Amino acid sequence: GQQLNQSPQSMFIQEGEDVSMNCTSSSIFNTWLWYKQDPGEGPVLLIALYKAGELTSNGRLTAQFGITRKDSFLNISASIPSDVGIYFCAGRRSVGGGSNYKLTFGKGTLLTVNP
Amino acid sequence: DAGITQSPRHKVTETGTPVTLRCHQTENHRYMYWYRQDPGHGLRLIHYSYGVKDTDKGEVSDGYSVSRSKTEDFLLTLESATSSQTSVYFCAISPERGGIETQYFGPGTRLLVL
């Protein structure tokens, strides 16, 4: 099946630092989503991207849909302790039929913020 | 928060017993999904539904069945639970508009099979 390579697997940073993570694939995607999951909770949608080159912000979070449509990036500026959690990327491939209903997920980036 | 609830939230069962997990939504969304989440694997799709009585398999469907008799409920059944099915199970929903551009997740069910 399709795979998304998400990196880094984990990050340990100091409060106030900026964070960058990314997802790459060998296949083209026409939608990229970024989720955050807190311990014991379900993933929560942070940002959705629908066009190649699109740059979208949500507060201190900024995500970009790569020009090649095979990658996406998430940046968090001025991190705070509540940013701790697992961040997932997800993509929808640009094919028709049943696969249109399904997302492919990265394995997540575990972010730890040291106060 | 999207109106998604899952029940039970926690369950301990024994190998060989049947287990049914329920996902209930109040959003009237067309698409519903069941995922399992395991360390090192991320989220993997078990089954999904694109309408009442319309379901299809995901990438890890063996040992699982689903049913959707009404829009708001999507049931996941483990016919005979095995220890390998110990996991956290998440339900997700997606609006009909544009298909699956967004999926909203429920709070999860933690299942332990002894």
PDB file of N, CA, C and O in Angstrom, chain A residues 63-100:
ATOM      1  N   ALA A  63       1.541  25.300   7.489  1.00  0.00           N
ATOM      2  CA  ALA A  63       1.775  24.085   6.721  1.00  0.00           C
ATOM      3  C   ALA A  63       1.812  24.433   5.235  1.00  0.00           C
ATOM      4  O   ALA A  63       1.169  25.394   4.789  1.00  0.00           O
ATOM      5  N   GLN A  64       2.580  23.665   4.504  1.00  0.00           N
ATOM      6  CA  GLN A  64       2.693  23.890   3.067  1.00  0.00           C
ATOM      7  C   GLN A  64       2.501  22.598   2.310  1.00  0.00           C
ATOM      8  O   GLN A  64       2.971  21.529   2.713  1.00  0.00           O
ATOM      9  N   PHE A  65       1.817  22.711   1.177  1.00  0.00           N
ATOM     10  CA  PHE A  65       1.604  21.619   0.230  1.00  0.00           C
ATOM     11  C   PHE A  65       2.729  21.745  -0.793  1.00  0.00           C
ATOM     12  O   PHE A  65       2.821  22.740  -1.503  1.00  0.00           O
ATOM     13  N   GLY A  66       3.606  20.742  -0.862  1.00  0.00           N
ATOM     14  CA  GLY A  66       4.758  20.821  -1.736  1.00  0.00           C
ATOM     15  C   GLY A  66       4.394  20.956  -3.210  1.00  0.00           C
ATOM     16  O   GLY A  66       3.378  20.414  -3.654  1.00  0.00           O
ATOM     17  N   ILE A  67       5.227  21.652  -3.935  1.00  0.00           N
ATOM     18  CA  ILE A  67       4.992  21.901  -5.350  1.00  0.00           C
ATOM     19  C   ILE A  67       4.915  20.599  -6.150  1.00  0.00           C
ATOM     20  O   ILE A  67       4.137  20.468  -7.092  1.00  0.00           O
ATOM     21  N   THR A  68       5.714  19.630  -5.767  1.00  0.00           N
ATOM     22  CA  THR A  68       5.708  18.352  -6.483  1.00  0.00           C
ATOM     23  C   THR A  68       4.487  17.508  -6.153  1.00  0.00           C
ATOM     24  O   THR A  68       4.240  16.477  -6.780  1.00  0.00           O
ATOM     25  N   ARG A  69       3.716  17.914  -5.146  1.00  0.00           N
ATOM     26  CA  ARG A  69       2.544  17.196  -4.625  1.00  0.00           C
ATOM     27  C   ARG A  69       2.916  15.888  -3.942  1.00  0.00           C
ATOM     28  O   ARG A  69       2.053  15.073  -3.647  1.00  0.00           O
ATOM     29  N   LYS A  70       4.205  15.712  -3.681  1.00  0.00           N
ATOM     30  CA  LYS A  70       4.651  14.486  -3.021  1.00  0.00           C
ATOM     31  C   LYS A  70       5.134  14.752  -1.598  1.00  0.00           C
ATOM     32  O   LYS A  70       5.639  13.844  -0.943  1.00  0.00           O
ATOM     33  N   ASP A  71       4.992  15.982  -1.138  1.00  0.00           N
ATOM     34  CA  ASP A  71       5.430  16.256   0.224  1.00  0.00           C
ATOM     35  C   ASP A  71       4.661  17.418   0.847  1.00  0.00           C
ATOM     36  O   ASP A  71       3.992  18.188   0.165  1.00  0.00           O
ATOM     37  N   SER A  72       4.786  17.493   2.165  1.00  0.00           N
ATOM     38  CA  SER A  72       4.154  18.567   2.913  1.00  0.00           C
ATOM     39  C   SER A  72       4.977  18.840   4.158  1.00  0.00           C
ATOM     40  O   SER A  72       5.664  17.948   4.667  1.00  0.00           O
ATOM     41  N   PHE A  73       4.898  20.088   4.625  1.00  0.00           N
ATOM     42  CA  PHE A  73       5.687  20.510   5.769  1.00  0.00           C
ATOM     43  C   PHE A  73       4.785  21.176   6.801  1.00  0.00           C
ATOM     44  O   PHE A  73       3.817  21.847   6.460  1.00  0.00           O
ATOM     45  N   LEU A  74       5.123  20.983   8.068  1.00  0.00           N
ATOM     46  CA  LEU A  74       4.427  21.667   9.161  1.00  0.00           C
ATOM     47  C   LEU A  74       5.463  22.368  10.014  1.00  0.00           C
ATOM     48  O   LEU A  74       6.450  21.744  10.430  1.00  0.00           O
ATOM     49  N   ASN A  75       5.257  23.635  10.255  1.00  0.00           N
ATOM     50  CA  ASN A  75       6.121  24.405  11.127  1.00  0.00           C
ATOM     51  C   ASN A  75       5.320  24.926  12.308  1.00  0.00           C
ATOM     52  O   ASN A  75       4.173  25.364  12.158  1.00  0.00           O
ATOM     53  N   ILE A  76       5.925  24.883  13.480  1.00  0.00           N
ATOM     54  CA  ILE A  76       5.340  25.455  14.682  1.00  0.00           C
ATOM     55  C   ILE A  76       6.311  26.513  15.173  1.00  0.00           C
ATOM     56  O   ILE A  76       7.494  26.228  15.406  1.00  0.00           O
ATOM     57  N   SER A  77       5.838  27.719  15.336  1.00  0.00           N
ATOM     58  CA  SER A  77       6.722  28.794  15.798  1.00  0.00           C
ATOM     59  C   SER A  77       6.536  29.024  17.294  1.00  0.00           C
ATOM     60  O   SER A  77       5.452  28.809  17.839  1.00  0.00           O
ATOM     61  N   ALA A  78       7.617  29.420  17.941  1.00  0.00           N
ATOM     62  CA  ALA A  78       7.592  29.789  19.362  1.00  0.00           C
ATOM     63  C   ALA A  78       6.857  28.740  20.193  1.00  0.00           C
ATOM     64  O   ALA A  78       5.821  29.036  20.803  1.00  0.00           O
ATOM     65  N   SER A  79       7.384  27.543  20.220  1.00  0.00           N
ATOM     66  CA  SER A  79       6.694  26.424  20.868  1.00  0.00           C
ATOM     67  C   SER A  79       6.409  26.707  22.351  1.00  0.00           C
ATOM     68  O   SER A  79       7.154  27.421  23.035  1.00  0.00           O
ATOM     69  N   ILE A  80       5.319  26.113  22.813  1.00  0.00           N
ATOM     70  CA  ILE A  80       4.909  26.214  24.208  1.00  0.00           C
ATOM     71  C   ILE A  80       4.660  24.804  24.731  1.00  0.00           C
ATOM     72  O   ILE A  80       4.493  23.869  23.935  1.00  0.00           O
ATOM     73  N   PRO A  81       4.615  24.625  26.044  1.00  0.00           N
ATOM     74  CA  PRO A  81       4.463  23.264  26.595  1.00  0.00           C
ATOM     75  C   PRO A  81       3.231  22.515  26.085  1.00  0.00           C
ATOM     76  O   PRO A  81       3.289  21.297  25.909  1.00  0.00           O
ATOM     77  N   SER A  82       2.141  23.203  25.810  1.00  0.00           N
ATOM     78  CA  SER A  82       0.927  22.498  25.342  1.00  0.00           C
ATOM     79  C   SER A  82       1.031  22.028  23.901  1.00  0.00           C
ATOM     80  O   SER A  82       0.125  21.349  23.409  1.00  0.00           O
ATOM     81  N   ASP A  83       2.123  22.322  23.232  1.00  0.00           N
ATOM     82  CA  ASP A  83       2.354  21.784  21.887  1.00  0.00           C
ATOM     83  C   ASP A  83       2.776  20.318  21.938  1.00  0.00           C
ATOM     84  O   ASP A  83       2.824  19.652  20.908  1.00  0.00           O
ATOM     85  N   VAL A  84       3.063  19.835  23.123  1.00  0.00           N
ATOM     86  CA  VAL A  84       3.469  18.432  23.279  1.00  0.00           C
ATOM     87  C   VAL A  84       2.394  17.509  22.730  1.00  0.00           C
ATOM     88  O   VAL A  84       1.204  17.713  22.960  1.00  0.00           O
ATOM     89  N   GLY A  85       2.829  16.486  22.001  1.00  0.00           N
ATOM     90  CA  GLY A  85       1.892  15.522  21.457  1.00  0.00           C
ATOM     91  C   GLY A  85       2.489  14.834  20.246  1.00  0.00           C
ATOM     92  O   GLY A  85       3.671  15.000  19.943  1.00  0.00           O
ATOM     93  N   ILE A  86       1.667  14.067  19.575  1.00  0.00           N
ATOM     94  CA  ILE A  86       2.098  13.407  18.348  1.00  0.00           C
ATOM     95  C   ILE A  86       1.426  14.106  17.171  1.00  0.00           C
ATOM     96  O   ILE A  86       0.201  14.299  17.174  1.00  0.00           O
ATOM     97  N   TYR A  87       2.205  14.445  16.188  1.00  0.00           N
ATOM     98  CA  TYR A  87       1.705  15.116  14.997  1.00  0.00           C
ATOM     99  C   TYR A  87       1.726  14.122  13.833  1.00  0.00           C
ATOM    100  O   TYR A  87       2.744  13.479  13.571  1.00  0.00           O
ATOM    101  N   PHE A  88       0.586  14.021  13.166  1.00  0.00           N
ATOM    102  CA  PHE A  88       0.464  13.114  12.033  1.00  0.00           C
ATOM    103  C   PHE A  88       0.185  13.893  10.758  1.00  0.00           C
ATOM    104  O   PHE A  88      -0.613  14.827  10.754  1.00  0.00           O
ATOM    105  N   CYS A  89       0.811  13.443   9.681  1.00  0.00           N
ATOM    106  CA  CYS A  89       0.395  13.910   8.369  1.00  0.00           C
ATOM    107  C   CYS A  89      -0.499  12.835   7.753  1.00  0.00           C
ATOM    108  O   CYS A  89      -0.434  11.658   8.122  1.00  0.00           O
ATOM    109  N   ALA A  90      -1.347  13.245   6.834  1.00  0.00           N
ATOM    110  CA  ALA A  90      -2.206  12.314   6.105  1.00  0.00           C
ATOM    111  C   ALA A  90      -2.429  12.872   4.716  1.00  0.00           C
ATOM    112  O   ALA A  90      -2.510  14.093   4.533  1.00  0.00           O
ATOM    113  N   GLY A  91      -2.518  11.981   3.747  1.00  0.00           N
ATOM    114  CA  GLY A  91      -2.706  12.421   2.385  1.00  0.00           C
ATOM    115  C   GLY A  91      -3.746  11.594   1.653  1.00  0.00           C
ATOM    116  O   GLY A  91      -3.991  10.437   1.994  1.00  0.00           O
ATOM    117  N   ARG A  92      -4.387  12.248   0.685  1.00  0.00           N
ATOM    118  CA  ARG A  92      -5.337  11.550  -0.187  1.00  0.00           C
ATOM    119  C   ARG A  92      -4.767  11.552  -1.592  1.00  0.00           C
ATOM    120  O   ARG A  92      -4.373  12.597  -2.101  1.00  0.00           O
ATOM    121  N   ARG A  93      -4.747  10.381  -2.186  1.00  0.00           N
ATOM    122  CA  ARG A  93      -4.162  10.262  -3.516  1.00  0.00           C
ATOM    123  C   ARG A  93      -5.108  10.762  -4.578  1.00  0.00           C
ATOM    124  O   ARG A  93      -6.315  10.774  -4.396  1.00  0.00           O
ATOM    125  N   SER A  94      -4.557  11.140  -5.699  1.00  0.00           N
ATOM    126  CA  SER A  94      -5.346  11.688  -6.793  1.00  0.00           C
ATOM    127  C   SER A  94      -5.724  10.616  -7.783  1.00  0.00           C
ATOM    128  O   SER A  94      -5.361  10.650  -8.956  1.00  0.00           O
ATOM    129  N   VAL A  95      -6.492   9.624  -7.264  1.00  0.00           N
ATOM    130  CA  VAL A  95      -7.003   8.599  -8.179  1.00  0.00           C
ATOM    131  C   VAL A  95      -8.498   8.478  -7.964  1.00  0.00           C
ATOM    132  O   VAL A  95      -9.025   8.864  -6.941  1.00  0.00           O
ATOM    133  N   GLY A  96      -9.179   7.914  -8.928  1.00  0.00           N
ATOM    134  CA  GLY A  96     -10.621   7.783  -8.790  1.00  0.00           C
ATOM    135  C   GLY A  96     -11.013   6.486  -8.122  1.00  0.00           C
ATOM    136  O   GLY A  96     -10.185   5.719  -7.670  1.00  0.00           O
ATOM    137  N   GLY A  97     -12.289   6.247  -8.038  1.00  0.00           N
ATOM    138  CA  GLY A  97     -12.785   5.004  -7.492  1.00  0.00           C
ATOM    139  C   GLY A  97     -12.727   4.953  -5.981  1.00  0.00           C
ATOM    140  O   GLY A  97     -12.669   5.966  -5.313  1.00  0.00           O
ATOM    141  N   GLY A  98     -12.693   3.753  -5.461  1.00  0.00           N
ATOM    142  CA  GLY A  98     -12.788   3.562  -4.019  1.00  0.00           C
ATOM    143  C   GLY A  98     -11.671   4.197  -3.230  1.00  0.00           C
ATOM    144  O   GLY A  98     -11.881   4.621  -2.110  1.00  0.00           O
ATOM    145  N   SER A  99     -10.471   4.276  -3.785  1.00  0.00           N
ATOM    146  CA  SER A  99      -9.355   4.819  -3.011  1.00  0.00           C
ATOM    147  C   SER A  99      -9.541   6.288  -2.700  1.00  0.00           C
ATOM    148  O   SER A  99      -8.864   6.843  -1.854  1.00  0.00           O
ATOM    149  N   ASN A 100     -10.477   6.949  -3.380  1.00  0.00           N
ATOM    150  CA  ASN A 100     -10.731   8.345  -3.078  1.00  0.00           C
ATOM    151  C   ASN A 100     -11.242   8.535  -1.664  1.00  0.00           C
ATOM    152  O   ASN A 100     -11.190   9.619  -1.120  1.00  0.00           O
TER     153      ASN A 100
END
